[in-house]
Structures are given as C-alpha cells and as structure tokens.
XYZ file of C-alpha atoms in Angstrom:
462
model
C 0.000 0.000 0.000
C 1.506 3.070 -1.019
C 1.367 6.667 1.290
C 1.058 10.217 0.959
C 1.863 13.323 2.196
C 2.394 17.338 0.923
C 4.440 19.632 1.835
C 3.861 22.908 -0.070
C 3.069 22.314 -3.785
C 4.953 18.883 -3.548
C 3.466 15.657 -3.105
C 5.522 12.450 -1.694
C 4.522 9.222 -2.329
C 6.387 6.208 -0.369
C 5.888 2.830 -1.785
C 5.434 0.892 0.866
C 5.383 0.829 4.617
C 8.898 -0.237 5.160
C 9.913 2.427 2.596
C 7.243 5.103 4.549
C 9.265 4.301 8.082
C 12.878 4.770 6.497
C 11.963 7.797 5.185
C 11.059 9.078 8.064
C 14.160 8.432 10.067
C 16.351 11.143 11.575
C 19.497 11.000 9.108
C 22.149 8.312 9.809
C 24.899 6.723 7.873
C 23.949 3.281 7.407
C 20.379 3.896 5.822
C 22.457 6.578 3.434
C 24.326 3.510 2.566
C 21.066 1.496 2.189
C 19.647 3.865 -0.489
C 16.236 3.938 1.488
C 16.999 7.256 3.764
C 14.762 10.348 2.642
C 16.667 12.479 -0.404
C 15.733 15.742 1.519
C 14.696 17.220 4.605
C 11.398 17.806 3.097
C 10.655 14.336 2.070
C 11.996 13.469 5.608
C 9.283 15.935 6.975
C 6.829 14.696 4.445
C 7.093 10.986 5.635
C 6.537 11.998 9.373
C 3.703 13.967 8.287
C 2.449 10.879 6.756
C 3.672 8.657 9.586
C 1.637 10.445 12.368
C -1.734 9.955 10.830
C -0.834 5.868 10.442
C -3.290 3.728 12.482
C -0.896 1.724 14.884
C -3.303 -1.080 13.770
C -1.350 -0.837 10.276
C 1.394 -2.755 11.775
C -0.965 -5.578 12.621
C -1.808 -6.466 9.229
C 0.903 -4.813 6.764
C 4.728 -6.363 7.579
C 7.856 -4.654 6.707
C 9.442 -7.987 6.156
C 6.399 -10.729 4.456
C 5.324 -13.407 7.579
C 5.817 -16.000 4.965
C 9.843 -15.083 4.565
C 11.439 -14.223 8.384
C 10.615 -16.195 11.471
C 11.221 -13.033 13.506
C 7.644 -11.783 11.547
C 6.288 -14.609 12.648
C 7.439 -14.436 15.832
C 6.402 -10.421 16.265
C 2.660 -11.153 15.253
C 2.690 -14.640 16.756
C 3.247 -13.226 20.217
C 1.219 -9.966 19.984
C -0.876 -9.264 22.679
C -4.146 -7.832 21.686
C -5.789 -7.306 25.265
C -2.663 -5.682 26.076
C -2.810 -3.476 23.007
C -6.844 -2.979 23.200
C -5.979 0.441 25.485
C -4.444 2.142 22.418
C -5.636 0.201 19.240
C -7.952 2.884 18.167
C -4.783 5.717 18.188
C -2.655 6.592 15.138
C 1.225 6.770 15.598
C 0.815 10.437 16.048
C -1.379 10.076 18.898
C 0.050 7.523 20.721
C 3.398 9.906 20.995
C 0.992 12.132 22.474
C -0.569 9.326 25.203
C 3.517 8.591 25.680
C 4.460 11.984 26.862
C 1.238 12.457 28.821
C 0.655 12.117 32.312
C -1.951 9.501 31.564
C 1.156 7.147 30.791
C 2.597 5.890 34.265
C 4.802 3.594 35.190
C 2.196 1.109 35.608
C 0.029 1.765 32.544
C 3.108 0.608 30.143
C 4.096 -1.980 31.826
C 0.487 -3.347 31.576
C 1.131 -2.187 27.497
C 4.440 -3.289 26.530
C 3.433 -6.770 25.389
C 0.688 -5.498 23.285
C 3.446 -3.169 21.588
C 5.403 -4.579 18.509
C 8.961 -3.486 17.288
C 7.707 -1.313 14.283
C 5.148 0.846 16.605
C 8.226 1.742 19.036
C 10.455 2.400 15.967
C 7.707 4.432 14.199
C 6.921 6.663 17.650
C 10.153 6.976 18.107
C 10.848 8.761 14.725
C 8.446 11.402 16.009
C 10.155 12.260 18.863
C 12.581 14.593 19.839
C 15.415 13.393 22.577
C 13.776 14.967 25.240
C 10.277 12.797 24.216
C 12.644 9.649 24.110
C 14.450 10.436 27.644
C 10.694 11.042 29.269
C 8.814 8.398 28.247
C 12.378 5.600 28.363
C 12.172 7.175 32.296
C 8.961 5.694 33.054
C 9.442 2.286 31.793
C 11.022 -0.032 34.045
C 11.759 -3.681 33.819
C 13.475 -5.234 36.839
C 15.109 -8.566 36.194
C 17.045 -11.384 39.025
C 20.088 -13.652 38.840
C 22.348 -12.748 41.744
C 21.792 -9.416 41.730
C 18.304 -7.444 40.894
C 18.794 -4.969 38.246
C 16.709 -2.042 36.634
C 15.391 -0.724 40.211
C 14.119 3.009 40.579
C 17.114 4.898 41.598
C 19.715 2.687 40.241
C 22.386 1.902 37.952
C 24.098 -1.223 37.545
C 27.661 -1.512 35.521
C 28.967 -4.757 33.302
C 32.861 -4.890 34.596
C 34.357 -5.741 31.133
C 37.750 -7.000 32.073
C 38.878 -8.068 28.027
C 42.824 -9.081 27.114
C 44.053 -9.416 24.216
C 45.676 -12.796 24.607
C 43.099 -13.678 27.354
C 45.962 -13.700 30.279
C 44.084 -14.211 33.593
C 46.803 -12.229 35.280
C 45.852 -9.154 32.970
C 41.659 -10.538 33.142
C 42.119 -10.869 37.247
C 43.771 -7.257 37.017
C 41.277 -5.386 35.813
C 38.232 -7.401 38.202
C 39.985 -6.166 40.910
C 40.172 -2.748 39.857
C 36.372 -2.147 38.855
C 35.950 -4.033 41.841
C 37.785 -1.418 43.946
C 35.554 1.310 41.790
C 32.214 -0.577 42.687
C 31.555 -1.871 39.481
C 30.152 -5.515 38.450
C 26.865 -5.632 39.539
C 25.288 -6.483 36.251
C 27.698 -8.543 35.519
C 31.118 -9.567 35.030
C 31.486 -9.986 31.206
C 34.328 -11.396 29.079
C 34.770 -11.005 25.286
C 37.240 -13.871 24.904
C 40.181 -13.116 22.352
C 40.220 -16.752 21.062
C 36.871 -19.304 20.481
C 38.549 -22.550 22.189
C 36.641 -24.237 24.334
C 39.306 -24.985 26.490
C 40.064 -21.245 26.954
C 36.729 -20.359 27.368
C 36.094 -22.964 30.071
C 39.025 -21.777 31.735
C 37.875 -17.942 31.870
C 34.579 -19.313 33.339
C 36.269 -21.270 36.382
C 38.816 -18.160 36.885
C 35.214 -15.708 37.232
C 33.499 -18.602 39.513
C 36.318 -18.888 41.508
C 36.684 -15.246 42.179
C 32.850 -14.892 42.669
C 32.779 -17.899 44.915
C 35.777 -17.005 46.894
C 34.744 -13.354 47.882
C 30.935 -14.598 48.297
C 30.294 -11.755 45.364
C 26.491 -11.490 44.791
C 27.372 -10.822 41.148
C 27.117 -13.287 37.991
C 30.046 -14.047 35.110
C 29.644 -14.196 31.538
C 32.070 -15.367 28.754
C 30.746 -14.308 25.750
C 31.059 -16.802 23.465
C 28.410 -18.157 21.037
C 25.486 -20.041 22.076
C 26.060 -23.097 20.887
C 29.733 -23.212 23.017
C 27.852 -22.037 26.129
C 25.748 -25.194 25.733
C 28.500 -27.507 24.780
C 29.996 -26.069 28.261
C 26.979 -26.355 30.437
C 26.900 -30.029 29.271
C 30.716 -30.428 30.229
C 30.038 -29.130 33.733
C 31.143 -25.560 33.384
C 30.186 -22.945 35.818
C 27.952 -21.128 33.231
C 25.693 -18.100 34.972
C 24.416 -16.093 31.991
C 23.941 -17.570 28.320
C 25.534 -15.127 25.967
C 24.391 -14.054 22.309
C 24.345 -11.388 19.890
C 21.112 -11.346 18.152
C 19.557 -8.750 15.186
C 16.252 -8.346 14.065
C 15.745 -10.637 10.862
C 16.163 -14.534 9.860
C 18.802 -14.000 7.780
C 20.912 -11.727 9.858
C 20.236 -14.076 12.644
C 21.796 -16.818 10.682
C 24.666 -14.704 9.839
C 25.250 -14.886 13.382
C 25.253 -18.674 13.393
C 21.694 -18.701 15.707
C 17.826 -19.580 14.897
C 14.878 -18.848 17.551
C 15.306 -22.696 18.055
C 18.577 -22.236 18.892
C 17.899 -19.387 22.074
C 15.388 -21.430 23.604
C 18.263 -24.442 23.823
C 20.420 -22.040 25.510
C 17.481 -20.654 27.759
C 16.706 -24.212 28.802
C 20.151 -25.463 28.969
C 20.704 -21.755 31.377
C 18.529 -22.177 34.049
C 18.615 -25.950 34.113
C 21.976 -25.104 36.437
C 20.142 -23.944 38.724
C 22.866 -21.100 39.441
C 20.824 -18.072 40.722
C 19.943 -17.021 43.825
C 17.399 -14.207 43.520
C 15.867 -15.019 40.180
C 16.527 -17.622 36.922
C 16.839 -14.872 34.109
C 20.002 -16.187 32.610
C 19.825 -14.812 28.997
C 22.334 -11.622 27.883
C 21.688 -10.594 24.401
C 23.290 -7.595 22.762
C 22.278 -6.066 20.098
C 23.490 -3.115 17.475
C 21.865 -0.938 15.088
C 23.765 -1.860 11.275
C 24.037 -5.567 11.983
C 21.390 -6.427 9.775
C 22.735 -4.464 6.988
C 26.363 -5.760 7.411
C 25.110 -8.772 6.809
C 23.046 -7.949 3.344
C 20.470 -9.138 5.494
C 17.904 -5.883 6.081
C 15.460 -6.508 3.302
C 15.652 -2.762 2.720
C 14.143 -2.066 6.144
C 15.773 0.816 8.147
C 17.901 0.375 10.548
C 16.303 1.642 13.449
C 13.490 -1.076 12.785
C 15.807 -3.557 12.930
C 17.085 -2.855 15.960
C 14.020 -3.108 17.746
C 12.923 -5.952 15.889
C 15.867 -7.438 17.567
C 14.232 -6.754 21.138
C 11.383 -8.539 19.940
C 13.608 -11.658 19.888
C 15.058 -10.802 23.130
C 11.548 -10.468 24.742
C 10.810 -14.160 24.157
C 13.360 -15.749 26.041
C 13.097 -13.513 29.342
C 16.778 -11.523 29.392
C 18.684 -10.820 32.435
C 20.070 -7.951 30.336
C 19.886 -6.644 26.755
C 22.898 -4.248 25.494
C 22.702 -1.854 23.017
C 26.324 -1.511 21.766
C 25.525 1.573 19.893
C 28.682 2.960 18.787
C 30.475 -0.538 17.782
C 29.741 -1.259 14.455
C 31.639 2.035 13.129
C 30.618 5.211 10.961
C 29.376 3.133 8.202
C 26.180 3.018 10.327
C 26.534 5.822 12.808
C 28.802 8.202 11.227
C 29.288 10.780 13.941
C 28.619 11.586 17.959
C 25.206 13.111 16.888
C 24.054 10.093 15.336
C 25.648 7.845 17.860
C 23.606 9.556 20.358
C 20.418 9.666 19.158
C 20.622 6.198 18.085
C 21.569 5.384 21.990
C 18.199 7.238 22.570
C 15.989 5.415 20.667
C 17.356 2.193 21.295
C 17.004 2.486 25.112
C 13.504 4.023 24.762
C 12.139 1.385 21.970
C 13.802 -1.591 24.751
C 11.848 0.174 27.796
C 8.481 0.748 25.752
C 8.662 -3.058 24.950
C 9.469 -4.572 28.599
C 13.405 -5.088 28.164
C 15.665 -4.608 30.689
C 18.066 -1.978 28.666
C 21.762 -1.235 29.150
C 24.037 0.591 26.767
C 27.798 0.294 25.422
C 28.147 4.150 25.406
C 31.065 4.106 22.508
C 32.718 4.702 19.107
C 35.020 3.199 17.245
C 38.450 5.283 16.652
C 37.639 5.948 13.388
C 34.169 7.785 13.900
C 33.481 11.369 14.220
C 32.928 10.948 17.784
C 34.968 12.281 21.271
C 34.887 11.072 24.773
C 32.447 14.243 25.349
C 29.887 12.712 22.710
C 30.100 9.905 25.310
C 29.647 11.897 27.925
C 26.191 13.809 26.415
C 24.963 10.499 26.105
C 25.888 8.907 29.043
C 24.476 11.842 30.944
C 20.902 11.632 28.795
C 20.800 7.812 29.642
C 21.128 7.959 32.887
C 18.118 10.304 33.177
C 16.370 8.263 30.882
C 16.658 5.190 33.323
C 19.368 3.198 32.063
C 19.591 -0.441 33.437
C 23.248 -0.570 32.923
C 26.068 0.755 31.748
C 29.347 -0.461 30.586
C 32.434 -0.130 33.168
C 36.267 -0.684 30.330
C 39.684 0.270 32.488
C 40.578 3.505 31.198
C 37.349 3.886 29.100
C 39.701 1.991 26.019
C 38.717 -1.740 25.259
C 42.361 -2.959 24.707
C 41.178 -6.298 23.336
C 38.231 -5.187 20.692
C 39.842 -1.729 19.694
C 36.859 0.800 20.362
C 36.266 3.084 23.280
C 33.544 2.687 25.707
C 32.966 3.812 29.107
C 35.211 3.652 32.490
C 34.981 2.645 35.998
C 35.115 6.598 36.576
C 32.477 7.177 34.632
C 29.961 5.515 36.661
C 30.988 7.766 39.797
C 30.417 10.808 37.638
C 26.517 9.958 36.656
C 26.009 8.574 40.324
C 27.326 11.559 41.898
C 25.009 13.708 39.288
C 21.521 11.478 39.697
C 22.116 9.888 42.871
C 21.728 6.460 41.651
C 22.830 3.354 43.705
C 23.852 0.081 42.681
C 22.269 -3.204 42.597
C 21.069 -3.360 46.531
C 22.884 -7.090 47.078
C 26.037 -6.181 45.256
C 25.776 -2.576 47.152
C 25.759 -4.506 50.303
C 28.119 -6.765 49.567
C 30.526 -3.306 48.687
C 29.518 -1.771 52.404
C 31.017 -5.216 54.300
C 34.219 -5.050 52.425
C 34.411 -1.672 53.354
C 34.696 -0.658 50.078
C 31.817 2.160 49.732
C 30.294 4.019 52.688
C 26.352 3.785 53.509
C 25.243 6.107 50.991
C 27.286 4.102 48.271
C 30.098 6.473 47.655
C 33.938 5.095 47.724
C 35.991 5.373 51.021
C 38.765 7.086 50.515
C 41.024 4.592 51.527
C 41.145 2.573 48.373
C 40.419 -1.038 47.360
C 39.814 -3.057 50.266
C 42.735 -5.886 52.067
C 40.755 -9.273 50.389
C 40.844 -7.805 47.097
C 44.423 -6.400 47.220
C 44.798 -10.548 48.541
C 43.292 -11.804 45.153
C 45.472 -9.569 43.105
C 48.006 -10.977 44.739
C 47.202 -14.646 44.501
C 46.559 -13.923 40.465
C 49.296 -11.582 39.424
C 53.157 -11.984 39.462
C-alpha cells in the first residue's frame, strides 16, 4: 500500500510501509548507505507527516518484512498481545506519541502495554520524537530482572565490569576485576569477550570468574561471551555457566549470519537455568544487540535500521533476558557516522527496549575511526542515565584494549552517580559496604580497594 503526504506544492509518495518508516528516520549513515533514507529534509518531513496519521493497527496487518519469509515476523505477530494493546488500538502513531508523553502514561500503565506493543510501533513513535520525548517516556518504563543481583530498580544503575585481554591472560583478566571491583563496578555482571573461540580457553575464563565470585561470596554473575552453541557444549561439560551469551539482530537472515535460529535461544534458555545457578531469580539470557548488523550482513530486506534494531528486542523479549545491550557505537561510521548520530541512536534504542518490557543497558562508545569524542560519550551517558538506564558499561581507562573501540570507564559511573544519585544493585551494594569498600550512601571510602581484594590480586598476578 503506497502513502502520501504534501508539503507545499509537492506531493511524496512512499511505496510501501517499510519504505514510509525509512523515510522518516532522523538522518544516519547506514540507511544513506542502504539507499532507502529520505533524499531531503522535506521528504523526511513529508514521511513523518504521513507517519503520524498511520493507524498503529497498520502494523498488525501490513509487515515490513512478508510473515511468509522471516521467522522473527512470525514471531512479532505470533506473540502480539491484543488485550494488552486494546488500550491504544484505536490511536494513530501520532497520537500515541501524544498518550507517551502524557501524564496519563505511568509507570504502571506501560508496563500493563508493553506486550501489546510490537517493534515497528516503538520504531515508528520513536521517529516522532525529539530526545527529550525519548528520555521522558524511556524514564517511566522499568523492567526489573534477578540472577544474583536485581537490576533495573528506581534509583539505580548497575555496571557490566568488562575486564577483556588481548591474549586472554588471567593475570591481565584478574587485574582489571579487581580494579572495577575497587571502583564498585560488576553488579550487572562480570562480562568477558574472549580473544580466542577454544573451548578450552573459554572454560578456563569461566572457572577463573566462579572462583573469584565464589571465593569473595560476590552477589554478582560471570559471563564469557562466546556463542550459544559453546555455552551449551559447556553447560553439558560441567562448566560454571551463569548467563547464556548471544548477539542477536532483528531478521532470519541476519540471525543466521550470526550462526543462531529462535530454536537455537530457547536451547540455551533451557540449557541456562537448568543449572540452577541463581539465587534471587533464573533470568540467565544476555543478548546484545546493534543498530547496522542487519545491513552488514546484506540481510535488512531494505528495512531501516532503526526497525531492525528493535525488531531485535522482539527476539530478546521471548526468552526472558537478564540484560539486553545496546552496543551503539560498535559497528563504526558506516552506520553511525558521527557523535550526533551515535547519540540519538543510543536514545531510541534504550527508549524502543523500555516501551517493549526489556531490561536496557548501553555500550556508550565509538570506534576510533568515527566522528565521535569522549564528550559525545559523555552527552549520552548523561541523557541515559536520566532516561533510566539499566546498565552501563564499566572498560579500564574507558579503552577496550582487546576489541579496539572506546567505551565507558569505571570513573564514569561515579560521575553519573554523583550527578543522579543512583545506587547500585542493593545485594552487590551490600556486599561493597562489608568489604568496606563504599560508605552507607554508596560512595567510595577514601582509603582505596579493600585488604581481600588487594589478597586476590596478589594470589593472580606476578
């Protein structure tokens, strides 16, 4: 079905729905590279125009990928909740922004919604919103998820300690632990992007996390991120898997790319919580996610990128996540080509997550060769956290020294705490007050990392 809108004299026509929401997307590299973004600001203008007056119901019935083709369609329309929807099904895209940024949307009221909302009506809103409409409406949304540690609280911030090496030394690994450690970081969760795909090294980093966690009773939860289908082969060896690792995107095909079918993620799910290993709650699943995987892969179907993304959250939503990580700026300037596009991406992403009942964190980075600074990083780390952010990355010196990009530091997190007042995760916080490590309103003592964890560097490092 084709759409219209005028602006002046001019009449645009957009083909198509998928065509109608790329149009209409704030201007960013990767749909440039596409050939779908809008040729002009008008047409851009034109598209929203036409965008606001769409019945929500449209996305019901008219797919921007065919049901027939992509299981991910299938599973979007599949899963849709229509009593959850009923409260807005009569409202056009238009006015459901308008129900968003109203007081008639609490807390409560979309959390009761987000299973009745679909990927494409969070990526549509969202390209009628300015950043202020995405940080106001992301704010309300929570989704609290349990393993060790409860995560997405009012009032708090939790922070993945990414301790990566190059060569995967544990002396350089157990290094870096103890340091975000010492800052009050790893209450999401200790994560590991392993340098080599041996199953023999990756079982080793996950007994060197367990045995750190174990030793120092940490109420905190290790990760090697590795694909699925290794995590499984572990679990069945004996290894001391917590969370079940994947990157995921938002069609079949890209999916497969990444080596992974729906089938696939509920394997891992089962094989997860089968263990057992939580103590608070059995959400073992960490997804990440970033916008331009789809089209890196020739796998986008001519959909925008945006819509992919969030399509990607609908996979996410059916296997209950511990967390879900936006790593926004990873994929380079081929998709996000500067700190202004980096940041509204980050934006949308963490809004379209919230709206749909995800419990969102975000790699706040760039890749060295973007047109990005540490003080883009900043804006949006600052925006985030008054958005609501789950959780937040925590990389020694801000510089990921095994995947060349930059992200955010262990200082970092004091900064938007300090601004906010946010806390950490209340176990891991608690765990941080007996060590002695932060004081009772969660700020660091000013003596330094604590005598146990200066004992574990010690045992680790020559």
């Amino acid at each position: 079905m084709a759409y219209r809108a005028r602006i002046g004299s001019e009449t645009y026509v957009f083909a198509d729905l998928k065509s109608l929401m790329a149009r209409a997307t704030p201007l960013r590299s990767g749909d440039a590279l596409a050939g779908i973004a809008a040729g002009s600001l008008e047409e851009m203008m034109a598209a929203r125009l036409a965008l606001a007056d769409l019945p929500l119901s449209t996305f019901l019935s008219e797919a921007v990928i065919p049901y027939e083709h992509d299981d991910v369609t299938r599973l979007i329309i599949d899963a849709h909740d229509k009593d959850a929807f009923a409260p807005v099904a009569s409202l056009t895209v238009g006015g459901f922004r308008d129900f968003l940024c109203s007081n008639r949307a609490t807390t409560e009221s979309l959390a009761r919604l987000s299973p009745g909302i679909t990927p494409e009506m969070a990526a549509a809103v969202s390209k009628l919103m300015r950043n202020q409409d995405l940080i106001l409406v992301a704010s309300k949304c929570r989704s609290v998820t349990r393993f060790r540690t409860t995560i997405g609280q009012p009032g708090t911030l939790a922070v993945r300690l990414q301790p990566n090496h190059p060569t995967d030394d544990p002396a350089g690994i157990m290094a870096s632990i103890i340091d975000g450690l010492g800052y009050g970081c790893g209450d999401a969760v200790i994560g590991i992007n392993p340098a080599s795909d041996s199953l023999t090294t990756i079982s080793d980093l996950l007994h060197l996390l367990d045995g750190v966690i174990t030793r120092f009773s940490i109420p905190t939860q290790g990760c090697v991120l590795t694909h699925v289908t290794s995590t499984i082969r572990l679990i069945e060896q004996g290894a001391p898997v917590d969370l079940v690792f994947q990157s995921i995107a938002g069609t079949q095909a890209a999916n497969a790319s990444f080596g992974v079918t729906l089938g696939l993620l509920r394997e891992g799910l089962d094989a997860g919580r089968s263990l057992k290993r939580g103590t608070v709650g059995d959400h073992v699943m960490y997804f990440e996610t970033g916008q331009g995987s789809a089209l890196s892969a020739n796998a986008h179907h001519g959909v925008d990128q945006q819509t992919l993304e969030a399509r990607a959250y609908a996979v996410a939503r059916a296997y209950q996540p511990f967390l879900v990580n936006t790593v926004v700026g990873f994929i380079g300037p081929e998709y996000l080509y500067d700190g202004k596009q980096i940041i509204r991406a980050g934006l949308e992403d963490h809004f379209c997550g919230k709206l749909m009942g995800l419990p969102m964190g975000c790699d706040i980075c760039y890749t060295n060769h973007a047109e990005a600074d540490s003080d883009d990083m900043d804006t949006l780390l600052t925006l985030l956290g008054a958005a609501g952010v789950n959780f937040i990355m925590g990389v020694p010196g801000a510089d990921d020294i095994m995947l060349n990009y930059q992200s955010t530091s262990f200082h970092d997190q004091l900064y938007i705490r300090a601004l906010l007042g946010l806390r950490r995760a209340p176990e891991f916080e608690a765990w941080l007050q007996r060590l002695d490590i932060v004081d009772a309103t969660g700020a660091l003592r000013a003596g330094g990392t604590s005598p146990p964890l200066l004992q574990a560097m010690g045992d680790y490092l020559p």
